[in-house]
PDB file of C-alpha atoms in Angstrom:
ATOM      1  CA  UNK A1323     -12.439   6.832  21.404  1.00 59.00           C
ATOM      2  CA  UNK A1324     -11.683   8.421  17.988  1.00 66.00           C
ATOM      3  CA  UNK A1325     -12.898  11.431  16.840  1.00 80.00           C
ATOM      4  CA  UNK A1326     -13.327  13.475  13.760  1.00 84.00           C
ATOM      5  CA  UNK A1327     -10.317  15.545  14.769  1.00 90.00           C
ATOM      6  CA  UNK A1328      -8.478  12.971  15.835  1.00 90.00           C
ATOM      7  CA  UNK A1329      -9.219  11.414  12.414  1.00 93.00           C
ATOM      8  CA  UNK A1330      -7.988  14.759  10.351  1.00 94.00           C
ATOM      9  CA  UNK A1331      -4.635  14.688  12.918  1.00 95.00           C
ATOM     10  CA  UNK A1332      -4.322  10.700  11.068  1.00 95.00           C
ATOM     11  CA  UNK A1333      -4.891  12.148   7.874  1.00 96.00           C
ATOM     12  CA  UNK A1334      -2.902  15.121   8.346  1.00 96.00           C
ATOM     13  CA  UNK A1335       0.121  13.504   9.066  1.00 96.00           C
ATOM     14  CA  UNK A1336      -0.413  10.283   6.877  1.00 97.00           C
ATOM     15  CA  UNK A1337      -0.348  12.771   3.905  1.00 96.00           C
ATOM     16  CA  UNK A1338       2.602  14.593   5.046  1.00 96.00           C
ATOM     17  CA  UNK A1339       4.530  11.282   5.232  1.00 96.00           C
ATOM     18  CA  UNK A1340       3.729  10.307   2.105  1.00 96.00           C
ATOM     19  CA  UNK A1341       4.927  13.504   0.583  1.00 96.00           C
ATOM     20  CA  UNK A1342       8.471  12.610   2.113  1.00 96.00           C
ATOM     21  CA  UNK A1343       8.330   9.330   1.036  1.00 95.00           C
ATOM     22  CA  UNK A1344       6.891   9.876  -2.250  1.00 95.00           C
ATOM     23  CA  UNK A1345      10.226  12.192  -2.619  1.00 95.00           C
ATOM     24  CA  UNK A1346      12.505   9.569  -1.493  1.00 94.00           C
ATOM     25  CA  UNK A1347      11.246   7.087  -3.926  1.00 93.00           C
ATOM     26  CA  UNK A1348      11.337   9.500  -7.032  1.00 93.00           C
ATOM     27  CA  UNK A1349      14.858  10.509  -6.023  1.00 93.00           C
ATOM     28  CA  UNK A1350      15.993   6.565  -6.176  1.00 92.00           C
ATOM     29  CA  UNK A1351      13.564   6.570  -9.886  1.00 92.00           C
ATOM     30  CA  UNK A1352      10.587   4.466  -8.899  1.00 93.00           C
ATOM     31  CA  UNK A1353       8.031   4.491 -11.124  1.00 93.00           C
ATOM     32  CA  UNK A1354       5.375   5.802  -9.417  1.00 93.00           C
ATOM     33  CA  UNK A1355       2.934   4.633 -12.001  1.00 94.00           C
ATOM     34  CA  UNK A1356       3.744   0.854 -12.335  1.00 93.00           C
ATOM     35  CA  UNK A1357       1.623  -1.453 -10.178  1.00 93.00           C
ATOM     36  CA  UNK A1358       3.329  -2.220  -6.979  1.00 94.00           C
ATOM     37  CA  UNK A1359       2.966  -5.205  -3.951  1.00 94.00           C
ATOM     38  CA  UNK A1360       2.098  -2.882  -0.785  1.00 96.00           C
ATOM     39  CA  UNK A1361       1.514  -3.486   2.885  1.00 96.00           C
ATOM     40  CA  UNK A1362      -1.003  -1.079   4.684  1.00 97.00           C
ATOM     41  CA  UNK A1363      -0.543  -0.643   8.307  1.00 97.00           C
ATOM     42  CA  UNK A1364      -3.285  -0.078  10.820  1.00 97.00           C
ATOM     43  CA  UNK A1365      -3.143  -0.318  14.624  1.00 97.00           C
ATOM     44  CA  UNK A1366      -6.204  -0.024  17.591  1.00 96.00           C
ATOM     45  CA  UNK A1367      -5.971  -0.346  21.293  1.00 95.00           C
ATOM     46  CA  UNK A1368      -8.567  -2.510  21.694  1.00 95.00           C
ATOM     47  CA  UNK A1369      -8.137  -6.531  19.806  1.00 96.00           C
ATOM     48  CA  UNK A1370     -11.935  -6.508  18.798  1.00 97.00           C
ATOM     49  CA  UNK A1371     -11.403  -3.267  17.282  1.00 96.00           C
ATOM     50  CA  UNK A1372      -8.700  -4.380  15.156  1.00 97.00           C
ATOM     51  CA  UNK A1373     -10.104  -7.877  14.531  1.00 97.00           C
ATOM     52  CA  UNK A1374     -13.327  -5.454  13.196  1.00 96.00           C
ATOM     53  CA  UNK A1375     -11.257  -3.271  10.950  1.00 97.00           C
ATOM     54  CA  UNK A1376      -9.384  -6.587   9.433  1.00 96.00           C
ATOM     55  CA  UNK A1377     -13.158  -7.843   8.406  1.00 96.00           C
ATOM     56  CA  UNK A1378     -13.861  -4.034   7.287  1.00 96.00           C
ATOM     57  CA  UNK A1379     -10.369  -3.791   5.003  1.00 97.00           C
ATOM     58  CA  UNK A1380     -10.915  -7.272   3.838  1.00 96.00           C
ATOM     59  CA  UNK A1381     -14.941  -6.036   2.659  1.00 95.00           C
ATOM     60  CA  UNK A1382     -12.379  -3.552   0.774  1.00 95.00           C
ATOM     61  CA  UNK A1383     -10.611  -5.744  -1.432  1.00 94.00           C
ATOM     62  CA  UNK A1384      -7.523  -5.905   0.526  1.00 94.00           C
ATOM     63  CA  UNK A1385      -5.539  -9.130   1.299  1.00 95.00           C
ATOM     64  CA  UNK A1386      -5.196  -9.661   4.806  1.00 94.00           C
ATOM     65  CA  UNK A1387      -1.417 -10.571   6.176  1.00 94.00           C
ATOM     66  CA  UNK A1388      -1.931 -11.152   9.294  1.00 87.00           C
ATOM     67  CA  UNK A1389      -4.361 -13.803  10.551  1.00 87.00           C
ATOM     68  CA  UNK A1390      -4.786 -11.898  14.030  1.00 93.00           C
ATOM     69  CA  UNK A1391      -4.066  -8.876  15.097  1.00 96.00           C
ATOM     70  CA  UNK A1392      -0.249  -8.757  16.731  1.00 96.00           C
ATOM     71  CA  UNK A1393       0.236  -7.396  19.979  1.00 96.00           C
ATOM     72  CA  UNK A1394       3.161  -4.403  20.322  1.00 95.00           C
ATOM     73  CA  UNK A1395       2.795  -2.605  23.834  1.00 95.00           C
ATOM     74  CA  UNK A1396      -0.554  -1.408  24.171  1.00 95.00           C
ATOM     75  CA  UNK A1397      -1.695  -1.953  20.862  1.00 96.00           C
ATOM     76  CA  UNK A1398      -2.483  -4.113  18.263  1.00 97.00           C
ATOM     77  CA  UNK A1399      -1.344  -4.097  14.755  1.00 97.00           C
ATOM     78  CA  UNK A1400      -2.685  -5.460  11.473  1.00 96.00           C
ATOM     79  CA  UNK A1401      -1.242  -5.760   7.593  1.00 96.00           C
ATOM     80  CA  UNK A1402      -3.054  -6.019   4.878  1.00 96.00           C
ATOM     81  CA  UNK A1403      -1.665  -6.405   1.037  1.00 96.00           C
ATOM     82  CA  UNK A1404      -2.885  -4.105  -1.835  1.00 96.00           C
ATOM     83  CA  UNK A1405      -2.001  -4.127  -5.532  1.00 95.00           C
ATOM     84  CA  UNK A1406      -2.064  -0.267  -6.211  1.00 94.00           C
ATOM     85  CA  UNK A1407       0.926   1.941  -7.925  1.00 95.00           C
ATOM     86  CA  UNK A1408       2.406   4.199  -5.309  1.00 95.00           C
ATOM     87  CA  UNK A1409       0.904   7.708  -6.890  1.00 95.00           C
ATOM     88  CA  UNK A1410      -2.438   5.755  -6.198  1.00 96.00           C
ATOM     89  CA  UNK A1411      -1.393   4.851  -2.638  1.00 96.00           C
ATOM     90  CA  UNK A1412      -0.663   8.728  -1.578  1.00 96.00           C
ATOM     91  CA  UNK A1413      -3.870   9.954  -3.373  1.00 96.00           C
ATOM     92  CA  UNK A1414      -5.244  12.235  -0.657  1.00 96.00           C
ATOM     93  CA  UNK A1415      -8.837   9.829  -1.569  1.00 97.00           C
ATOM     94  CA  UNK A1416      -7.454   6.526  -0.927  1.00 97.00           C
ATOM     95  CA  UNK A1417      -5.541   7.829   1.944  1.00 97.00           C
ATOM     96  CA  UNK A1418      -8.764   9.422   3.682  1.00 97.00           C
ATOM     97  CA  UNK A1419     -10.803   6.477   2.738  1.00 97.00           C
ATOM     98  CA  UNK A1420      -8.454   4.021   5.067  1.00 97.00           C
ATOM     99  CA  UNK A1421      -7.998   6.574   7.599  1.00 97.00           C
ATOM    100  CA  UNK A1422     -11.434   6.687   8.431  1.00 96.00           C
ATOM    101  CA  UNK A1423     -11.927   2.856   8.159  1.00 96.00           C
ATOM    102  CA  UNK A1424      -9.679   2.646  10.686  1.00 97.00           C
ATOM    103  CA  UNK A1425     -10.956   5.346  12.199  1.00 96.00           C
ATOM    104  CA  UNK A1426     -14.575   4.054  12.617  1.00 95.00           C
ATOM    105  CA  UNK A1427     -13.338   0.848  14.288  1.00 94.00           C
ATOM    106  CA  UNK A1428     -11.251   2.629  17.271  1.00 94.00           C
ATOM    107  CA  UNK A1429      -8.101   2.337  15.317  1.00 96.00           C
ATOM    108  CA  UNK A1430      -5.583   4.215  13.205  1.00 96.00           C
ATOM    109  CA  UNK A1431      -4.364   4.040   9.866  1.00 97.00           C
ATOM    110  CA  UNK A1432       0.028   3.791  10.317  1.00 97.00           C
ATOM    111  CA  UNK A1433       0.899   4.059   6.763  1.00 96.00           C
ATOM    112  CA  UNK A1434       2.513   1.840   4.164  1.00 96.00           C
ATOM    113  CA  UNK A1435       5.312   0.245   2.939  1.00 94.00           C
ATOM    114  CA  UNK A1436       6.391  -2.005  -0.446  1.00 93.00           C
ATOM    115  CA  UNK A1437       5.789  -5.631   0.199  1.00 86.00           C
ATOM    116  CA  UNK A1438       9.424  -6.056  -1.490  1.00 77.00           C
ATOM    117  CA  UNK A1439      12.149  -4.252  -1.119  1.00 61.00           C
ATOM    118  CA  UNK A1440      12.911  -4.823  -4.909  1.00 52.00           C
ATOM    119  CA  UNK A1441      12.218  -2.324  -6.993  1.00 52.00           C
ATOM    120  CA  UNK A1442       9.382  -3.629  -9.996  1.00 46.00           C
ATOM    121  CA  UNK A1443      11.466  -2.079 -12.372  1.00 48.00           C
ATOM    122  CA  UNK A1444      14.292  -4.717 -11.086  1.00 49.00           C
ATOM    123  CA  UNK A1445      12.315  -7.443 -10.352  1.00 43.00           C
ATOM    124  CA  UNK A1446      11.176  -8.106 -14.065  1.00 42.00           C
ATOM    125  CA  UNK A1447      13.205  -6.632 -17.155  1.00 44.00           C
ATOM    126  CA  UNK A1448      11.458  -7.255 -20.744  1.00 45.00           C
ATOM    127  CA  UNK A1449      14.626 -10.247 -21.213  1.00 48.00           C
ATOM    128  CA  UNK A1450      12.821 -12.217 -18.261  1.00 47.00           C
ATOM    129  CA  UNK A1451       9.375 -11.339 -19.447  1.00 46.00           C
ATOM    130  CA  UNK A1452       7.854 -14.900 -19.532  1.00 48.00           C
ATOM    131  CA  UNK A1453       5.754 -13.924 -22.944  1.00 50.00           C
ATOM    132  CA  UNK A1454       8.780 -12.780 -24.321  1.00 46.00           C
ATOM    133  CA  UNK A1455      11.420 -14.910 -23.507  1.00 49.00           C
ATOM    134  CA  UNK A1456      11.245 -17.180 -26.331  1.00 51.00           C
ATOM    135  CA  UNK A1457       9.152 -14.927 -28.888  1.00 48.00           C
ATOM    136  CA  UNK A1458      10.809 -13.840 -31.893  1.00 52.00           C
ATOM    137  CA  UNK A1459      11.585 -10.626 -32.823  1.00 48.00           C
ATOM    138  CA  UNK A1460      10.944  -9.152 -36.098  1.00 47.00           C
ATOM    139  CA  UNK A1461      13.702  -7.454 -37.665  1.00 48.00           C
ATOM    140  CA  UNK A1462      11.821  -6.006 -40.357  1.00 52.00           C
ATOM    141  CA  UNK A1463       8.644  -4.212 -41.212  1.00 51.00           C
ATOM    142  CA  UNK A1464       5.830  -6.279 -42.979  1.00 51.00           C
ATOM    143  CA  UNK A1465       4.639  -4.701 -45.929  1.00 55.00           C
ATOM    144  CA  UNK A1466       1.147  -3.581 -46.039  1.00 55.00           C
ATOM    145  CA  UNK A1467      -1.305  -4.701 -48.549  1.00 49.00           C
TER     146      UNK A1467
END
């Protein structure tokens, strides 16, 4: 059964992964401000627990990825989709608020990822842009009344 300080141990070491990760992605230049496909990870012992915390994430706004919870060992894992930028993923907040989601339904929170391992900045230059693929571009300044 969860506790409180098993809760801060989640959080604890949630935040210190995401300082390490958050370093890895500046150092390859991520934007850490553009919106971003991510995956959430959350895991319980118990397959009622983590078919609970699906319905719980899901009452959050997330997307849910996985239609039941998968079975790894002795646990059970479950993904669920965001739409966040990454500095809003690591905010200590956000991070404490799924922690103890997870934590009130017998489960943990396991961290994220990227839903694509393409970078946004890759994915979509202003060229491909669908508004601006065919719009002109004006070469001059109009003059102001």
């Amino acid at each position: 059964m969860p506790t409180e300080a098993s809760a801060k141990e989640n959080l604890d070491q949630q935040l210190t992964n995401n300082s390490v990760r958050m370093q890895e992605l500046v150092d390859q230049q991520y934007n850490v401000e553009t919106t971003r496909s991510l995956v959430l990870c959350f895991s319980s012992q118990d397959e009622e627990c983590a078919r609970a915390l699906t319905k719980a994430l899901f009452a959050k706004g997330t997307r849910v990825l996985l239609r039941d919870p998968e079975q790894q060992g002795d646990r059970f894992h479950i993904r669920v989709g965001v739409k966040r930028s990454l500095r809003d993923a690591v905010r200590e907040e956000f991070v404490s608020d799924m922690v103890h989601t997870a934590n009130a339904m017998n489960g943990t929170f396991d961290g994220w990822n990227l839903l694509a391992d393409e970078t946004a900045e890759q994915a979509q230059t202003h060229s491909d842009a669908p508004d601006t693929k065919d719009a002109e571009v004006a070469t001059e300044n109009p003059q102001v009344s």
